[in-house]
XYZ file of C-alpha atoms in Angstrom:
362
model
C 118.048 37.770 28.357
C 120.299 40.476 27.746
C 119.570 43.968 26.742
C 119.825 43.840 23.223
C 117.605 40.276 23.012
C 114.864 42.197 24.679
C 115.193 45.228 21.881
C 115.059 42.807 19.212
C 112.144 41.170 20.455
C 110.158 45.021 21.216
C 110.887 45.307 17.466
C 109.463 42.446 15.850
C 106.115 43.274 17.930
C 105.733 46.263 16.404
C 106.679 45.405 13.142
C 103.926 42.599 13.396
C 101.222 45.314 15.002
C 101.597 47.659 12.235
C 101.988 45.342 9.882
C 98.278 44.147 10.559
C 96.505 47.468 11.205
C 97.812 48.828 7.509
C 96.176 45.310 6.098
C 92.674 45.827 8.243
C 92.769 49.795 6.785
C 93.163 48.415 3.339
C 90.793 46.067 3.519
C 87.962 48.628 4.884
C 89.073 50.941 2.333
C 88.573 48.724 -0.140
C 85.311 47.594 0.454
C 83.931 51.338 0.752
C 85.046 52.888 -1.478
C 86.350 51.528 -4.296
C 83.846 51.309 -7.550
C 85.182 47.534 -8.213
C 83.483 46.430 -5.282
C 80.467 48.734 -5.384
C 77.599 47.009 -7.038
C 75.769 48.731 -9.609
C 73.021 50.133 -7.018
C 75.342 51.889 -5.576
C 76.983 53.057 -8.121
C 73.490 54.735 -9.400
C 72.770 56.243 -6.100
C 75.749 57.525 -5.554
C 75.764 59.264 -8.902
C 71.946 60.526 -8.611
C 72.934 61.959 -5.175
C 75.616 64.399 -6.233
C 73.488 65.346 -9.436
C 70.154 66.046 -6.952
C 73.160 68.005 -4.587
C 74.264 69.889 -7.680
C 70.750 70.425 -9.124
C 69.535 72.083 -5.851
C 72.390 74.668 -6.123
C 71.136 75.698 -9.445
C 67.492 76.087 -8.398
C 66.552 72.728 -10.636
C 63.981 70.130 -8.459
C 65.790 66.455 -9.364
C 63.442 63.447 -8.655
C 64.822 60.435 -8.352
C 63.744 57.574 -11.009
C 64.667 54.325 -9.524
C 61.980 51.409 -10.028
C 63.334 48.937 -7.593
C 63.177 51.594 -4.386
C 60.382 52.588 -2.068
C 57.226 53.797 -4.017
C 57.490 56.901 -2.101
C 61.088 58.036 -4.001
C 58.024 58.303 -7.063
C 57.954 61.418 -8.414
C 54.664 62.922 -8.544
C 53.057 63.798 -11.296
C 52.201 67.844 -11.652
C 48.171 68.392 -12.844
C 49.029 71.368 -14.577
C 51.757 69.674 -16.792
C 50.894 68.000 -19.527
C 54.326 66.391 -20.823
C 54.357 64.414 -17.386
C 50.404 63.833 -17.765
C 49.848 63.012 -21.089
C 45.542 62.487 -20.280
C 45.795 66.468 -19.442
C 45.090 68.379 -23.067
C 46.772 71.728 -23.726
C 43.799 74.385 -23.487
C 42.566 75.910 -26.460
C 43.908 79.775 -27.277
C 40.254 80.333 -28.148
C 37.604 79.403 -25.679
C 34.550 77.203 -26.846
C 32.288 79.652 -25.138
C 34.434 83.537 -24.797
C 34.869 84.861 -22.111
C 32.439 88.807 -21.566
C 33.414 91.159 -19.456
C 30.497 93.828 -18.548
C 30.965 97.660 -18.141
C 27.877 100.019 -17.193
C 27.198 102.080 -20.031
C 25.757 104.940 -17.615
C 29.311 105.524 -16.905
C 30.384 106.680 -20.160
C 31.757 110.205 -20.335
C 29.717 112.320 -23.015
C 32.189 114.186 -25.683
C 31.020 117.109 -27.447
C 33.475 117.643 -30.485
C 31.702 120.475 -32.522
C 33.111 119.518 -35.249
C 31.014 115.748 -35.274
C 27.724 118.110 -35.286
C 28.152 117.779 -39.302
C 29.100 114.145 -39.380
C 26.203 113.006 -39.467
C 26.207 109.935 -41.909
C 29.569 107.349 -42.437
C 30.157 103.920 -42.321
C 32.352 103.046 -39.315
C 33.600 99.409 -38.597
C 36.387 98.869 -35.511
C 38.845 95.951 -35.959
C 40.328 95.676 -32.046
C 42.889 93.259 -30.933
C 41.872 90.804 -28.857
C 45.335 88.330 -28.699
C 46.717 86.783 -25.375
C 48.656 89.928 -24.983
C 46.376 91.982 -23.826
C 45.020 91.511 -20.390
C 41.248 91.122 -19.348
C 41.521 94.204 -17.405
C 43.215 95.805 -20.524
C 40.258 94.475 -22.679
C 38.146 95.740 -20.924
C 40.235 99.582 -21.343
C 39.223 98.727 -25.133
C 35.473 97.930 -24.675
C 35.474 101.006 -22.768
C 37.013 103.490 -25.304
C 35.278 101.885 -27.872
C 31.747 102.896 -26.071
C 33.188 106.343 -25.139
C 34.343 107.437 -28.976
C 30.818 105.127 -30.236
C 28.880 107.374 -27.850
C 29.813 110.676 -29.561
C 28.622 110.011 -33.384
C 25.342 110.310 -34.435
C 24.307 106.740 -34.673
C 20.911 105.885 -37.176
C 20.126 103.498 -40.221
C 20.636 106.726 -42.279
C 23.253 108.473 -40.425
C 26.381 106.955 -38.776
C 26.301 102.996 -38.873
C 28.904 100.788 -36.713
C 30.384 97.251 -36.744
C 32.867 95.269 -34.943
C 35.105 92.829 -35.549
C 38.217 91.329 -33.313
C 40.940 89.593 -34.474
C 44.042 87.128 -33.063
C 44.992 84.390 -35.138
C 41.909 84.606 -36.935
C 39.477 87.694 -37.429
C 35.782 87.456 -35.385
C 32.758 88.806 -37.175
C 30.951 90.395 -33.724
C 28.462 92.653 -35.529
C 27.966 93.956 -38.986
C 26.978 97.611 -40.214
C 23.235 97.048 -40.433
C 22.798 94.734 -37.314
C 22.783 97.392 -34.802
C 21.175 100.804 -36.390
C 19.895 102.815 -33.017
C 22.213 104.290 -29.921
C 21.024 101.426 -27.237
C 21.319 98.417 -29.215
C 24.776 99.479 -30.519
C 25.939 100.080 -27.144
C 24.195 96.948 -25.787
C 26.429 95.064 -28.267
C 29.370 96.400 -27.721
C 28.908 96.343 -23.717
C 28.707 92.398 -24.432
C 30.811 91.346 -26.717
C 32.883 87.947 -26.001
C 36.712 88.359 -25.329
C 38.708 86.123 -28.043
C 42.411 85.087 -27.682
C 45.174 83.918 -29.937
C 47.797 85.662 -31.909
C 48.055 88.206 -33.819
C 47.290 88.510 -37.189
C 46.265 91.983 -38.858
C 46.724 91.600 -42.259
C 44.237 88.478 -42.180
C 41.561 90.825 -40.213
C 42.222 93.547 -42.659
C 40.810 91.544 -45.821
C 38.336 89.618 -43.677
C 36.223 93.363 -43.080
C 37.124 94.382 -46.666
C 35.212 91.255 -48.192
C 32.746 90.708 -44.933
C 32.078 94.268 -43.778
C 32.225 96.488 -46.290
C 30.113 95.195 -48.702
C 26.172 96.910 -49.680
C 24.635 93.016 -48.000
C 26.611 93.761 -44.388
C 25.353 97.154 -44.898
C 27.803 99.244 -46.467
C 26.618 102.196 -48.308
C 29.453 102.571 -50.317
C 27.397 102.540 -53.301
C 25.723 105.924 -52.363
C 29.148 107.608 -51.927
C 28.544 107.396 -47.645
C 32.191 107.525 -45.919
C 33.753 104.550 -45.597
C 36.131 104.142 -42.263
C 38.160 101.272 -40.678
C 39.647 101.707 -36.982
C 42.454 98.983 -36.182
C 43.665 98.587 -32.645
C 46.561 96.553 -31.588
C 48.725 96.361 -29.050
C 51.898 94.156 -31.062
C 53.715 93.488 -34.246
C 51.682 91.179 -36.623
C 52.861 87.795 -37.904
C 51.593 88.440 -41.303
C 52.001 91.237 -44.116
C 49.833 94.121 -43.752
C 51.029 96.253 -46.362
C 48.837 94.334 -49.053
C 45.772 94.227 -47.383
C 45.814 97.529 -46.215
C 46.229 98.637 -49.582
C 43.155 96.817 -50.902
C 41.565 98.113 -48.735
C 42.274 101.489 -49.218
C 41.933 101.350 -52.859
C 38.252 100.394 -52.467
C 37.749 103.405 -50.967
C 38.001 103.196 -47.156
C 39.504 105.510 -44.942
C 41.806 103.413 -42.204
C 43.109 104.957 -39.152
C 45.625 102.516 -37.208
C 46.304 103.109 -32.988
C 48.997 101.200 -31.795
C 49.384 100.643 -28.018
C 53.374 100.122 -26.336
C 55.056 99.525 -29.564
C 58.276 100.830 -30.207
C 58.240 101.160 -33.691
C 54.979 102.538 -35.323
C 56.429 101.885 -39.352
C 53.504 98.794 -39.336
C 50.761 101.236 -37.991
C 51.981 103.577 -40.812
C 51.736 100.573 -43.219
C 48.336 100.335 -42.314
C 46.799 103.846 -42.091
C 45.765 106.980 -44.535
C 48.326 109.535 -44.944
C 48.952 112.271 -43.508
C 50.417 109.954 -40.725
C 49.597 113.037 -38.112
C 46.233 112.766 -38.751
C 45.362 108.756 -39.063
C 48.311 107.433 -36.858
C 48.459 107.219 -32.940
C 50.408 105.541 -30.974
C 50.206 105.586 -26.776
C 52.267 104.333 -24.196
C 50.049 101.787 -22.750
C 46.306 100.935 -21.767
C 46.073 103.261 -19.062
C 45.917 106.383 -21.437
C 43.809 105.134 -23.882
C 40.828 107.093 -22.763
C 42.686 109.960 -23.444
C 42.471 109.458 -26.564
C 38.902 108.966 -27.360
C 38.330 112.850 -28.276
C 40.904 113.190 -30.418
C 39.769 110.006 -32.513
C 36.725 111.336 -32.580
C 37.757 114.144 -33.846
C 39.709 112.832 -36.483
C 36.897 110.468 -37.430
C 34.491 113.341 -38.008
C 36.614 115.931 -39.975
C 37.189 112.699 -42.510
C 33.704 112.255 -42.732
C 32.762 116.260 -43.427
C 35.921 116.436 -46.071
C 34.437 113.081 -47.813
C 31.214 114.519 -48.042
C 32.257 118.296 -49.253
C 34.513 116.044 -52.019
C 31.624 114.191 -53.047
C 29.087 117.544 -53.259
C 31.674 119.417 -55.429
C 32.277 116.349 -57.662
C 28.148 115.220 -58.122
C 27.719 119.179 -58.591
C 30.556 119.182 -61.474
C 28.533 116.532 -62.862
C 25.721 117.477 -62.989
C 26.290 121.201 -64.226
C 29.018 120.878 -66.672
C 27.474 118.524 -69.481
C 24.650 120.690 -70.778
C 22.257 119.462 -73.428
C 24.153 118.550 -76.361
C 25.835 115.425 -75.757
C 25.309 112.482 -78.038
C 23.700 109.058 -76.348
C 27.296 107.124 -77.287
C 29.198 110.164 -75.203
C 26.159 109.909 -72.603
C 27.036 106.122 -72.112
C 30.915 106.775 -71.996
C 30.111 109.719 -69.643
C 28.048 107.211 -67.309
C 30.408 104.809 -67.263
C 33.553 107.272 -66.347
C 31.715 108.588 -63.569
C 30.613 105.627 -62.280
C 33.886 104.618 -62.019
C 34.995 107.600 -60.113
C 31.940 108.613 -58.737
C 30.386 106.116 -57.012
C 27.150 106.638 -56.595
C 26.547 110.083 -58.680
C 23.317 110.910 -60.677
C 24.455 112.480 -64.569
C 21.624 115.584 -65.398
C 22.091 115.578 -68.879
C 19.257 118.324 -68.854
C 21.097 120.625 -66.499
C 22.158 124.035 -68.255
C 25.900 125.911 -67.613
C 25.852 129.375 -66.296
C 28.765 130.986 -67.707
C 31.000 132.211 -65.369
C 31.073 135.902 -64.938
C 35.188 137.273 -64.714
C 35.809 140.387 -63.375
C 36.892 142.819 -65.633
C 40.270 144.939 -64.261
């Protein structure tokens, strides 16, 4: 063979080599990686792999759901959830039996507030949140202040009565104005009383005292013109109107101071409370000052009570003083019934004589 027979031969040979290692790639190629000749296993796995790869680099756990693998690849099922346990019930926002939390009542600071010498009889009732807001340890901040401020009134069946009542969702009836009439059972009760949780619902607790607490059968003493006064303590925003019930309850006489603890606007607590705002409105920061505040509450409390009662002197003194002997029985019953009406409690001397009053000559 000559030279160019053997360079025409060398050619065709590796035309025919390359020629079959292009068809063997192909064909491995094919079968790999192509999704016409993946079966649908595959296909799934595949897919579920680069979403688990994917999921992992956005901090999401992805379990894979495939009912023909190992029963390993199962996912398993988390106690605490109950969309993946359905046999698991939610647990209830307020406890068949309620949680107490215990403070020593030795360790509550005496306050001497002069002016609570003269307060001597009211009737005081404390509405205190009790929602899932509030921490136990915070809870117990309010059993504590309430002993601390209860501690400094002058607490008898004819002085200063207390009750309690919580609210979340729903208000809590704890103890009514004639349940607990001496110092150590009042304090007793309010050392023990069980911790409710829920929401938050104010306007709801606010009409629940006004028809359950101050009334003459839970021991109000309205009746004999004693001080009426509501405490509410919250720590949020309520999910119902309070402006309503707070007004009942002020037109039937009662004196409401509101305390409002880490809320940024205090407009509600306003809502709720007596005016001056200064004098029947505080709001704090959070728990940890609370305490602070127990003396000037107190303080408050008591000055309301003394001003009540010097009202209610003047006004059963005007009565009784200003009438004189001559009055008709027809003007006696109208005169009754007015001051009944704005009076409660006053008795009419129709017998009483006037002194004139004596002006100074210049």
């Amino acid at each position: 063979m000559d030279l160019f027979a053997w360079y025409f031969l060398l050619l065709g040979c590796v035309v025919l080599i390359n020629a079959q290692i292009t068809q063997d790639v192909t064909g491995v190629s094919n079968t790999t990686t192509s999704p016409d000749t993946m079966d649908a296993d595959n296909v799934e796995k595949s897919r579920l792999g680069r979403r688990r790869k994917s999921g992992m680099r956005r901090g999401i756990r992805m379990l894979q759901n495939d009912t023909t693998s190992n029963s390993s690849l199962t996912p398993t099922p988390d106690p605490d959830d109950t969309t993946s346990n359905p046999t698991l019930l939610p647990t209830s926002i307020n406890p068949v039996t309620p949680t107490t939390i215990n403070t020593t009542t030795s360790t509550i600071p005496v306050i001497n507030v002069t002016v609570c010498e003269n307060a001597t009889v009211a009737d005081v009732v404390f509405l205190a949140d009790s929602s899932g807001s509030i921490s136990l340890a915070n809870l117990q901040q309010i059993r504590f202040f309430l002993l601390t401020v209860v501690s400094g009134l002058d607490i008898g069946p004819n002085n200063v009565r207390v009750g309690l009542a919580q609210f979340t969702g729903a208000p809590f009836q704890e103890f009514l104005l004639n349940e607990h009439q001496d110092r150590d059972s009042l304090l007793a009760a309010l050392n023990n009383y069980p911790v409710r949780r829920g929401g938050t619902m104010i306007g709801r607790a606010l009409d629940f005292i006004r028809t359950q607490f101050f009334t003459e059968s839970a021991g109000s003493r309205a009746n004999q013109g004693v001080p009426q006064i509501a405490v509410v303590l919250t720590d949020g925003a309520s999910f119902d109107d309070v402006v309503e019930p707070a007004r009942r309850l002020r037109q039937q006489g009662v004196d409401l101071f509101s305390i409002g603890v880490g809320l940024t606007q205090v407009t509600e607590l306003e809502a709720i409370a007596n005016q001056p705002s200064d004098q029947f409105v505080f709001s704090i920061e959070n728990f940890g000052v609370l305490q602070t505040l127990s003396e000037v509450l107190l303080r408050s409390v008591c000055k309301v009570i003394i001003d009540h009662g010097q009202v209610y002197a003047h006004i059963k003194a005007r009565v009784n003083f200003t009438l004189g002997t001559n009055v008709t029985e027809v003007l006696q019953q109208f005169v009754l019934s007015l001051t009944s009406t704005f009076c409660v409690g006053c008795q009419v001397d129709f017998n009483a004589t006037v002194t004139p009053v004596q002006t100074a000559t210049p």
